[in-house]
Short mmCIF file of C-alpha atoms and ligand atoms in Angstrom, two decimals:
data_model
loop_
_atom_site.label_atom_id
_atom_site.label_comp_id
_atom_site.label_asym_id
_atom_site.label_seq_id
_atom_site.Cartn_x
_atom_site.Cartn_y
_atom_site.Cartn_z
CA UNK A 1 52.15 114.43 97.64
CA UNK A 2 50.38 117.23 95.78
CA UNK A 3 47.04 116.26 94.36
CA UNK A 4 46.31 116.94 90.73
CA UNK A 5 43.53 119.50 90.64
CA UNK A 6 40.62 119.65 88.30
CA UNK A 7 41.17 122.69 86.13
CA UNK A 8 38.76 125.56 86.75
CA UNK A 9 37.09 126.71 83.55
CA UNK A 10 39.45 129.40 82.32
CA UNK A 11 38.37 132.86 81.52
CA UNK A 12 39.17 133.76 77.96
CA UNK A 13 42.91 133.57 78.23
CA UNK A 14 43.48 136.61 76.08
CA UNK A 15 41.68 138.63 78.74
CA UNK A 16 44.28 137.66 81.35
CA UNK A 17 47.45 137.79 79.35
CA UNK A 18 48.00 140.11 76.44
CA UNK A 19 48.97 138.13 73.33
CA UNK A 20 52.45 139.57 73.27
CA UNK A 21 53.28 138.47 76.84
CA UNK A 22 54.31 135.29 78.58
CA UNK A 23 53.30 131.99 77.07
CA UNK A 24 51.13 133.66 74.48
CA UNK A 25 54.25 134.84 72.71
CA UNK A 26 54.54 131.22 71.53
CA UNK A 27 51.13 131.34 69.87
CA UNK A 28 52.75 132.82 66.77
CA UNK A 29 54.41 129.42 66.22
CA UNK A 30 51.88 126.90 67.53
CA UNK A 31 48.54 128.72 67.63
CA UNK A 32 46.52 129.97 70.59
CA UNK A 33 44.73 126.71 71.21
CA UNK A 34 47.93 124.90 72.14
CA UNK A 35 48.74 127.64 74.62
CA UNK A 36 45.25 127.45 76.13
CA UNK A 37 45.68 123.68 76.56
CA UNK A 38 49.04 124.14 78.20
CA UNK A 39 47.65 126.72 80.61
CA UNK A 40 44.82 124.34 81.52
CA UNK A 41 47.28 121.57 82.25
CA UNK A 42 49.29 124.02 84.33
CA UNK A 43 46.15 124.78 86.36
CA UNK A 44 45.77 121.09 87.14
CA UNK A 45 49.36 120.88 88.32
CA UNK A 46 49.43 124.24 90.09
CA UNK A 47 51.65 124.07 93.18
CA UNK A 48 53.20 120.69 92.32
CA UNK A 49 56.73 120.77 93.65
CA UNK A 50 59.14 119.68 90.92
CA UNK A 51 62.90 119.51 91.22
CA UNK A 52 65.21 119.08 88.24
CA UNK A 53 68.81 118.01 88.86
CA UNK A 54 71.61 118.02 86.28
CA UNK A 55 75.39 118.23 86.20
CA UNK A 56 76.00 121.49 84.31
CA UNK A 57 74.34 124.90 84.33
CA UNK A 58 75.68 125.72 80.88
CA UNK A 59 77.07 123.88 77.84
CA UNK A 60 75.41 121.00 76.03
CA UNK A 61 71.84 120.05 75.29
CA UNK A 62 70.59 119.36 78.83
CA UNK A 63 71.50 122.83 80.09
CA UNK A 64 70.07 124.30 76.91
CA UNK A 65 66.67 122.72 77.51
CA UNK A 66 66.55 123.39 81.24
CA UNK A 67 67.38 127.09 80.80
CA UNK A 68 64.10 127.52 78.94
CA UNK A 69 61.93 124.88 80.50
CA UNK A 70 62.25 126.03 84.13
CA UNK A 71 60.77 129.52 83.59
CA UNK A 72 58.01 128.06 81.43
CA UNK A 73 57.02 125.48 84.07
CA UNK A 74 57.11 128.22 86.70
CA UNK A 75 54.88 130.39 84.59
CA UNK A 76 52.46 127.49 84.31
CA UNK A 77 52.13 127.47 88.09
CA UNK A 78 54.41 124.63 89.20
CA UNK A 79 56.84 125.14 92.03
CA UNK A 80 60.02 124.28 90.13
CA UNK A 81 63.68 124.39 91.06
CA UNK A 82 66.83 123.41 89.17
CA UNK A 83 69.89 122.23 91.04
CA UNK A 84 73.29 121.35 89.64
CA UNK A 85 75.62 118.87 91.32
CA UNK A 86 79.28 119.70 91.79
CA UNK A 87 82.22 117.35 91.58
CA UNK A 88 85.95 117.42 91.01
CA UNK A 89 87.96 116.54 87.92
CA UNK A 90 88.17 112.81 88.86
CA UNK A 91 84.43 112.58 89.18
CA UNK A 92 83.78 114.18 85.80
CA UNK A 93 86.53 112.11 84.14
CA UNK A 94 84.81 109.02 85.49
CA UNK A 95 81.35 110.10 84.37
CA UNK A 96 82.64 111.06 80.91
CA UNK A 97 84.22 107.61 80.58
CA UNK A 98 80.92 106.14 81.72
CA UNK A 99 79.10 108.29 79.15
CA UNK A 100 81.44 107.05 76.40
CA UNK A 101 80.99 103.45 77.51
CA UNK A 102 77.24 103.81 77.45
CA UNK A 103 77.48 105.00 73.84
CA UNK A 104 79.53 101.92 72.96
CA UNK A 105 83.16 103.13 73.14
CA UNK A 106 85.54 100.61 74.71
CA UNK A 107 87.83 101.60 77.55
CA UNK A 108 88.53 100.94 81.19
CA UNK A 109 86.90 102.33 84.29
CA UNK A 110 89.03 102.90 87.34
CA UNK A 111 88.03 101.82 90.80
CA UNK A 112 88.98 105.16 92.33
CA UNK A 113 86.66 106.86 89.83
CA UNK A 114 83.88 104.53 90.84
CA UNK A 115 84.41 105.41 94.50
CA UNK A 116 84.38 109.11 93.51
CA UNK A 117 81.04 108.54 91.78
CA UNK A 118 79.36 107.33 94.95
CA UNK A 119 81.15 109.82 97.24
CA UNK A 120 80.19 112.74 95.01
CA UNK A 121 76.59 111.61 94.75
CA UNK A 122 76.42 111.20 98.53
CA UNK A 123 77.88 114.67 99.13
CA UNK A 124 75.45 116.19 96.64
CA UNK A 125 72.43 114.53 98.20
CA UNK A 126 72.04 117.68 100.32
CA UNK A 127 70.73 119.38 97.17
CA UNK A 128 67.79 117.01 96.99
CA UNK A 129 64.52 118.55 98.06
CA UNK A 130 62.76 115.95 100.16
CA UNK A 131 59.56 117.98 99.95
CA UNK A 132 59.49 117.76 96.14
CA UNK A 133 56.63 115.73 94.68
CA UNK A 134 58.62 114.80 91.59
CA UNK A 135 62.38 114.77 91.04
CA UNK A 136 63.80 114.56 87.52
CA UNK A 137 67.44 113.53 87.38
CA UNK A 138 69.26 114.18 84.10
CA UNK A 139 71.83 111.74 82.73
CA UNK A 140 74.14 109.34 84.61
CA UNK A 141 76.20 111.88 86.59
CA UNK A 142 73.59 112.53 89.34
CA UNK A 143 71.73 109.20 88.88
CA UNK A 144 73.22 107.82 92.11
CA UNK A 145 71.44 110.44 94.27
CA UNK A 146 68.40 108.21 94.55
CA UNK A 147 70.32 105.63 96.58
CA UNK A 148 70.68 108.12 99.45
CA UNK A 149 67.00 109.01 99.72
CA UNK A 150 65.49 107.88 103.04
CA UNK A 151 62.71 105.31 102.66
CA UNK A 152 60.06 107.70 103.98
CA UNK A 153 60.85 110.39 101.37
CA UNK A 154 61.32 107.81 98.66
CA UNK A 155 57.84 106.40 99.21
CA UNK A 156 56.22 109.80 98.91
CA UNK A 157 58.21 111.09 95.94
CA UNK A 158 58.28 110.11 92.31
CA UNK A 159 61.77 109.89 90.86
CA UNK A 160 62.31 110.07 87.10
CA UNK A 161 65.58 109.49 85.29
CA UNK A 162 65.97 111.33 82.01
CA UNK A 163 68.53 109.95 79.59
CA UNK A 164 69.91 112.35 76.99
CA UNK A 165 72.55 110.08 75.49
CA UNK A 166 72.33 107.40 72.86
CA UNK A 167 72.47 104.31 75.02
CA UNK A 168 73.98 101.53 73.01
CA UNK A 169 71.44 99.00 74.20
CA UNK A 170 73.32 96.05 72.63
CA UNK A 171 76.97 96.84 73.11
CA UNK A 172 76.70 98.94 76.22
CA UNK A 173 79.58 97.97 78.44
CA UNK A 174 78.21 99.53 81.56
CA UNK A 175 74.71 98.12 81.78
CA UNK A 176 75.69 96.32 84.96
CA UNK A 177 76.52 99.65 86.54
CA UNK A 178 73.51 101.59 85.31
CA UNK A 179 70.65 99.10 85.13
CA UNK A 180 70.23 98.33 88.85
CA UNK A 181 70.53 102.02 89.59
CA UNK A 182 67.90 103.14 87.10
CA UNK A 183 65.58 100.34 88.16
CA UNK A 184 65.23 102.18 91.47
CA UNK A 185 63.41 104.96 89.60
CA UNK A 186 59.67 105.17 89.01
CA UNK A 187 60.07 106.11 85.34
CA UNK A 188 62.75 106.78 82.75
CA UNK A 189 62.57 109.16 79.81
CA UNK A 190 64.55 108.52 76.62
CA UNK A 191 65.01 110.75 73.59
CA UNK A 192 64.25 108.07 71.03
CA UNK A 193 62.86 104.57 70.91
CA UNK A 194 66.12 103.01 69.69
CA UNK A 195 67.95 104.17 72.83
CA UNK A 196 65.37 102.61 75.14
CA UNK A 197 66.67 99.55 76.98
CA UNK A 198 64.46 96.76 78.30
CA UNK A 199 64.65 97.53 81.97
CA UNK A 200 62.05 97.19 84.72
CA UNK A 201 61.60 100.95 85.04
CA UNK A 202 58.65 102.27 83.04
CA UNK A 203 60.17 103.79 79.86
CA UNK A 204 58.80 106.85 78.08
CA UNK A 205 60.04 108.54 74.93
CA UNK A 206 59.90 112.32 75.01
CA UNK A 207 61.57 114.02 72.11
CA UNK A 208 63.66 117.03 73.11
CA UNK A 209 62.86 120.53 71.95
CA UNK A 210 64.13 124.04 71.42
CA UNK A 211 62.85 127.40 72.59
CA UNK A 212 62.17 129.56 69.51
CA UNK A 213 62.28 132.74 71.61
CA UNK A 214 65.60 132.14 73.35
CA UNK A 215 68.75 134.00 72.41
CA UNK A 216 69.91 130.78 70.78
CA UNK A 217 66.97 130.62 68.42
CA UNK A 218 65.23 133.95 68.04
CA UNK A 219 65.34 135.59 64.66
CA UNK A 220 68.27 137.99 64.37
CA UNK A 221 68.59 141.04 62.18
CA UNK A 222 71.07 140.98 59.32
CA UNK A 223 73.07 143.57 61.21
CA UNK A 224 73.35 141.36 64.29
CA UNK A 225 74.46 138.42 62.16
CA UNK A 226 77.01 140.47 60.26
CA UNK A 227 78.46 141.88 63.48
CA UNK A 228 79.14 138.36 64.78
CA UNK A 229 80.71 137.22 61.48
CA UNK A 230 82.96 140.27 61.49
CA UNK A 231 83.93 139.70 65.12
CA UNK A 232 85.29 136.24 64.23
CA UNK A 233 86.72 137.13 60.81
CA UNK A 234 84.32 134.98 58.80
CA UNK A 235 83.89 135.95 55.17
CA UNK A 236 80.51 136.98 53.79
CA UNK A 237 78.65 133.70 53.11
CA UNK A 238 77.03 135.30 50.04
CA UNK A 239 80.51 135.35 48.49
CA UNK A 240 81.90 132.19 50.03
CA UNK A 241 79.26 129.74 51.32
CA UNK A 242 79.52 128.83 54.97
CA UNK A 243 79.26 125.25 56.25
CA UNK A 244 78.95 125.00 60.02
CA UNK A 245 79.22 122.39 62.74
CA UNK A 246 78.14 123.53 66.22
CA UNK A 247 79.09 121.12 68.93
CA UNK A 248 80.95 120.37 72.11
CA UNK A 249 84.42 119.05 71.28
CA UNK A 250 83.61 115.41 71.85
CA UNK A 251 84.86 112.26 70.09
CA UNK A 252 81.33 111.21 69.11
CA UNK A 253 80.50 114.44 67.29
CA UNK A 254 82.48 113.61 64.14
CA UNK A 255 84.48 116.83 63.66
CA UNK A 256 87.22 114.98 61.81
CA UNK A 257 84.80 113.61 59.22
CA UNK A 258 83.37 117.08 58.67
CA UNK A 259 86.88 118.41 57.95
CA UNK A 260 87.67 115.53 55.57
CA UNK A 261 84.43 115.97 53.61
CA UNK A 262 84.92 119.74 53.46
CA UNK A 263 88.45 119.40 52.07
CA UNK A 264 87.09 117.19 49.29
CA UNK A 265 84.40 119.71 48.38
CA UNK A 266 86.70 122.71 48.56
CA UNK A 267 88.92 121.25 45.85
CA UNK A 268 86.20 122.22 43.37
CA UNK A 269 83.98 124.81 45.00
CA UNK A 270 84.74 127.91 47.05
CA UNK A 271 83.40 127.48 50.58
CA UNK A 272 84.41 127.87 54.23
CA UNK A 273 84.01 125.54 57.18
CA UNK A 274 83.24 126.71 60.70
CA UNK A 275 83.75 124.33 63.61
CA UNK A 276 82.40 126.07 66.64
CA UNK A 277 82.05 124.71 70.12
CA UNK A 278 82.78 125.30 73.71
CA UNK A 279 83.38 123.57 76.94
CA UNK A 280 80.87 122.13 79.38
CA UNK A 281 81.86 121.99 83.03
CA UNK A 282 80.85 118.31 83.20
CA UNK A 283 82.95 117.37 80.14
CA UNK A 284 86.70 117.36 80.79
CA UNK A 285 87.39 115.79 77.37
CA UNK A 286 86.62 119.04 75.52
CA UNK A 287 90.11 120.50 75.78
CA UNK A 288 91.77 117.30 74.58
CA UNK A 289 89.59 117.03 71.50
CA UNK A 290 89.96 120.75 70.80
CA UNK A 291 93.75 120.34 70.93
CA UNK A 292 93.61 117.42 68.47
CA UNK A 293 91.42 119.39 66.11
CA UNK A 294 93.68 122.42 66.29
CA UNK A 295 96.51 120.19 65.02
CA UNK A 296 94.31 118.70 62.31
CA UNK A 297 93.19 122.01 60.81
CA UNK A 298 96.52 123.81 61.19
CA UNK A 299 97.34 125.39 57.83
CA UNK A 300 94.09 124.30 56.16
CA UNK A 301 92.62 127.22 54.19
CA UNK A 302 89.06 128.42 54.86
CA UNK A 303 88.64 126.47 58.07
CA UNK A 304 87.63 128.40 61.21
CA UNK A 305 87.95 126.59 64.51
CA UNK A 306 86.45 128.52 67.42
CA UNK A 307 86.36 127.58 71.08
CA UNK A 308 83.73 129.85 72.57
CA UNK A 309 83.34 130.83 76.21
CA UNK A 310 80.09 129.81 77.95
CA UNK A 311 76.93 131.87 77.47
CA UNK A 312 77.55 132.28 73.77
CA UNK A 313 73.97 131.82 72.61
CA UNK A 314 73.77 134.89 70.40
CA UNK A 315 77.00 134.07 68.60
CA UNK A 316 75.91 130.50 67.91
CA UNK A 317 72.52 131.75 66.80
CA UNK A 318 74.18 134.16 64.36
CA UNK A 319 76.48 131.46 62.98
CA UNK A 320 73.52 129.19 62.36
CA UNK A 321 71.46 131.88 60.61
CA UNK A 322 74.47 132.87 58.49
CA UNK A 323 75.24 129.33 57.35
CA UNK A 324 74.33 127.86 54.01
CA UNK A 325 74.55 124.28 55.29
CA UNK A 326 74.78 122.75 58.76
CA UNK A 327 76.73 119.56 59.44
CA UNK A 328 76.30 117.20 62.38
CA UNK A 329 78.14 114.00 61.43
CA UNK A 330 77.79 112.38 64.86
CA UNK A 331 78.67 108.75 65.44
CA UNK A 332 76.22 108.59 68.33
CA UNK A 333 73.67 111.19 69.33
CA UNK A 334 71.03 111.16 72.07
CA UNK A 335 69.00 113.66 70.07
CA UNK A 336 71.12 116.48 68.68
CA UNK A 337 69.65 119.88 69.54
CA UNK A 338 72.26 121.49 67.32
CA UNK A 339 70.51 119.73 64.42
CA UNK A 340 67.12 121.06 65.55
CA UNK A 341 68.55 124.57 65.87
CA UNK A 342 69.96 124.48 62.34
CA UNK A 343 66.67 123.14 60.95
CA UNK A 344 64.75 125.86 62.77
CA UNK A 345 66.87 128.43 60.94
CA UNK A 346 65.67 126.87 57.68
CA UNK A 347 69.05 125.38 56.85
CA UNK A 348 69.61 122.04 55.14
CA UNK A 349 71.30 119.83 57.73
CA UNK A 350 73.50 116.87 56.84
CA UNK A 351 73.57 114.60 59.86
CA UNK A 352 75.03 111.25 60.81
CA UNK A 353 72.42 108.51 60.66
CA UNK A 354 72.58 107.91 64.40
CA UNK A 355 70.31 108.05 67.45
CA UNK A 356 68.05 111.06 67.65
CA UNK A 357 69.30 112.66 64.42
CA UNK A 358 67.32 110.07 62.51
CA UNK A 359 64.19 111.10 64.48
CA UNK A 360 64.56 114.59 63.10
CA UNK A 361 65.75 114.23 59.52
CA UNK A 362 63.78 112.36 56.89
CA UNK A 363 66.58 111.71 54.43
CA UNK A 364 66.20 113.77 51.26
CA UNK A 365 63.04 115.53 52.46
CA UNK A 366 64.04 117.98 55.19
CA UNK A 367 67.78 117.27 55.30
CA UNK A 368 70.20 114.45 54.60
CA UNK A 369 71.43 111.46 56.58
CA UNK A 370 74.86 109.98 55.95
CA UNK A 371 76.61 106.88 57.25
CA UNK A 372 78.35 107.75 60.51
CA UNK A 373 82.15 107.69 60.51
CA UNK A 374 84.82 107.54 57.83
CA UNK A 375 82.55 105.57 55.50
CA UNK A 376 80.18 108.54 55.36
CA UNK A 377 82.77 111.12 54.31
CA UNK A 378 82.27 110.59 50.57
CA UNK A 379 78.48 110.71 51.05
CA UNK A 380 78.79 113.92 53.02
CA UNK A 381 81.01 115.49 50.35
CA UNK A 382 78.54 114.51 47.66
CA UNK A 383 75.53 116.00 49.54
CA UNK A 384 77.52 119.17 50.28
CA UNK A 385 78.44 119.60 46.63
CA UNK A 386 74.86 118.97 45.55
CA UNK A 387 73.47 121.56 47.96
CA UNK A 388 76.10 124.15 47.09
CA UNK A 389 75.39 123.72 43.38
CA UNK A 390 71.61 123.81 43.86
CA UNK A 391 70.76 126.64 46.24
CA UNK A 392 67.07 126.56 45.33
CA UNK A 393 66.85 122.94 46.41
CA UNK A 394 68.77 123.84 49.57
CA UNK A 395 66.12 126.49 50.23
CA UNK A 396 63.26 124.02 49.77
CA UNK A 397 64.84 121.52 52.13
CA UNK A 398 65.54 124.26 54.65
CA UNK A 399 61.93 125.48 54.54
CA UNK A 400 60.69 121.95 55.21
CA UNK A 401 63.23 121.58 58.00
CA UNK A 402 61.87 124.65 59.78
CA UNK A 403 58.31 123.42 59.39
CA UNK A 404 59.28 120.00 60.83
CA UNK A 405 60.69 121.71 63.92
CA UNK A 406 57.64 123.93 64.26
CA UNK A 407 55.38 120.89 64.23
CA UNK A 408 57.37 118.55 66.44
CA UNK A 409 60.34 120.01 68.30
CA UNK A 410 59.28 123.24 70.00
CA UNK A 411 59.30 123.69 73.75
CA UNK A 412 55.52 123.96 74.00
CA UNK A 413 55.16 120.34 72.87
CA UNK A 414 58.03 119.19 75.08
CA UNK A 415 56.62 120.80 78.22
CA UNK A 416 53.20 119.35 77.44
CA UNK A 417 54.69 115.84 77.22
CA UNK A 418 56.60 116.26 80.48
CA UNK A 419 53.65 117.64 82.38
CA UNK A 420 51.38 114.86 81.13
CA UNK A 421 53.91 112.34 82.42
CA UNK A 422 54.02 114.11 85.79
CA UNK A 423 50.24 114.25 85.94
CA UNK A 424 50.00 110.53 85.18
CA UNK A 425 52.56 109.70 87.83
CA UNK A 426 50.87 111.78 90.51
CA UNK A 427 47.55 110.14 89.71
CA UNK A 428 49.24 106.73 89.58
CA UNK A 429 47.58 106.28 86.22
CA UNK A 430 50.47 105.86 83.85
N1 UDP B 501 76.25 124.66 72.32
C1 UDP B 501 76.57 125.91 72.80
N2 UDP B 501 77.85 126.33 72.72
C2 UDP B 501 78.82 125.56 72.20
C3 UDP B 501 78.50 124.27 71.71
C4 UDP B 501 77.19 123.85 71.79
O1 UDP B 501 75.72 126.66 73.28
O2 UDP B 501 79.95 126.01 72.16
C5 UDP B 501 74.86 124.24 72.41
C6 UDP B 501 74.21 123.94 71.08
O3 UDP B 501 73.77 125.13 70.48
C7 UDP B 501 73.08 123.03 71.52
C8 UDP B 501 73.70 122.27 72.68
O4 UDP B 501 74.80 123.04 73.15
O5 UDP B 501 72.00 123.79 72.03
C9 UDP B 501 74.20 120.91 72.23
O6 UDP B 501 73.15 120.02 72.30
P1 UDP B 501 73.18 118.66 71.48
O7 UDP B 501 71.95 117.94 71.84
O8 UDP B 501 73.39 118.93 70.03
O9 UDP B 501 74.48 117.90 72.00
P2 UDP B 501 75.04 117.56 73.47
O10 UDP B 501 76.10 118.58 73.74
O11 UDP B 501 73.92 117.62 74.43
O12 UDP B 501 75.63 116.20 73.28
#
């Protein structure tokens, strides 16, 4: 296993990297000192072989984070790779059912699906790098890989399971499936304290993060924003305010409640609703939910429902910048990067009071929290009306939202947390 090195005293960092290059481009958000500290930590972990394994290269929050985090960890000197497991429709149907179970939805798991789970994990074990010092496995889909690791490799390596969903620690119907599996790991990372179960594996909370320089989050010019609105036929938000929900089409995301609240508000105020999402290759439910929503909004005025192809970061970015208000009325939410992205664009976000959304929004200060589900529709309509009628207040809340993200939810902080965990594990000093 790679040893953690003592960092050499660094030369003045500015002398090595111009301030407009590499990691120093993030100094504009977090200050140079944070970047210096990160570079020092990278020195200590230089050459550590880290493998990240997930179930989708694009679509959803995990892919979003990994797309930015891998190059940053590489730049810091770690030897990092990202591998994505493959599976067929049965496998992903099973893992989506498992995902829904873990978030508290009732249902039935089929035995054939369970067999597919183990077969697919066994087939994908070839992706595992037995020379890696640390392996981070994201979410339940590839969690079974660990069971195929030979004892010799397993003893040398540290395995970490990272959970991005809101585990319903009380009602979870699949604890018996997941718990013994995750207890094989050396550590588990959760996105908020309330989703952390009491298992034997050492639990850590690391809040997710966004990359302010990615195509999803960088500042766009007015022209770029307008071009995207025109492409999709969305009216000028200065004339008709735009309320947006960005999300995979998933039953926990609360699209239906957003539509119901919007219809209430639109009775009295001119506004438009944009429901924009896409598909993730590990989520076969997307098309079904999209079909249901298409029926629901058929004939409703001022509602735009858009199913985007993958790699749509610029379009989503433009929609978020153009919006007056962002909605995320989730019933369950591991963290909710779409909330973070909206807050970063200085928008007031109205979110369901669930999982990681409550870690981001302080109700009434930098956004609003509403009761998840049908009971929250009237609350959502009331907050929407209030914000539409009081744009100055919306601006104040949005400004605070951006500042909250700058302080707590940027990638520089997230990478620091992850590398400190890795350092602690390699030194056996957690
Ligand atoms: N996203 C996207 N295209 C879509 C829908 C969502 O790029 O059509 C992105 C969204 O911008 C965010 C991520 O997928 O970065 C969703 O992460 P979140 O944590 O909100 O939810 P998850 O999908 O992981 O449950």
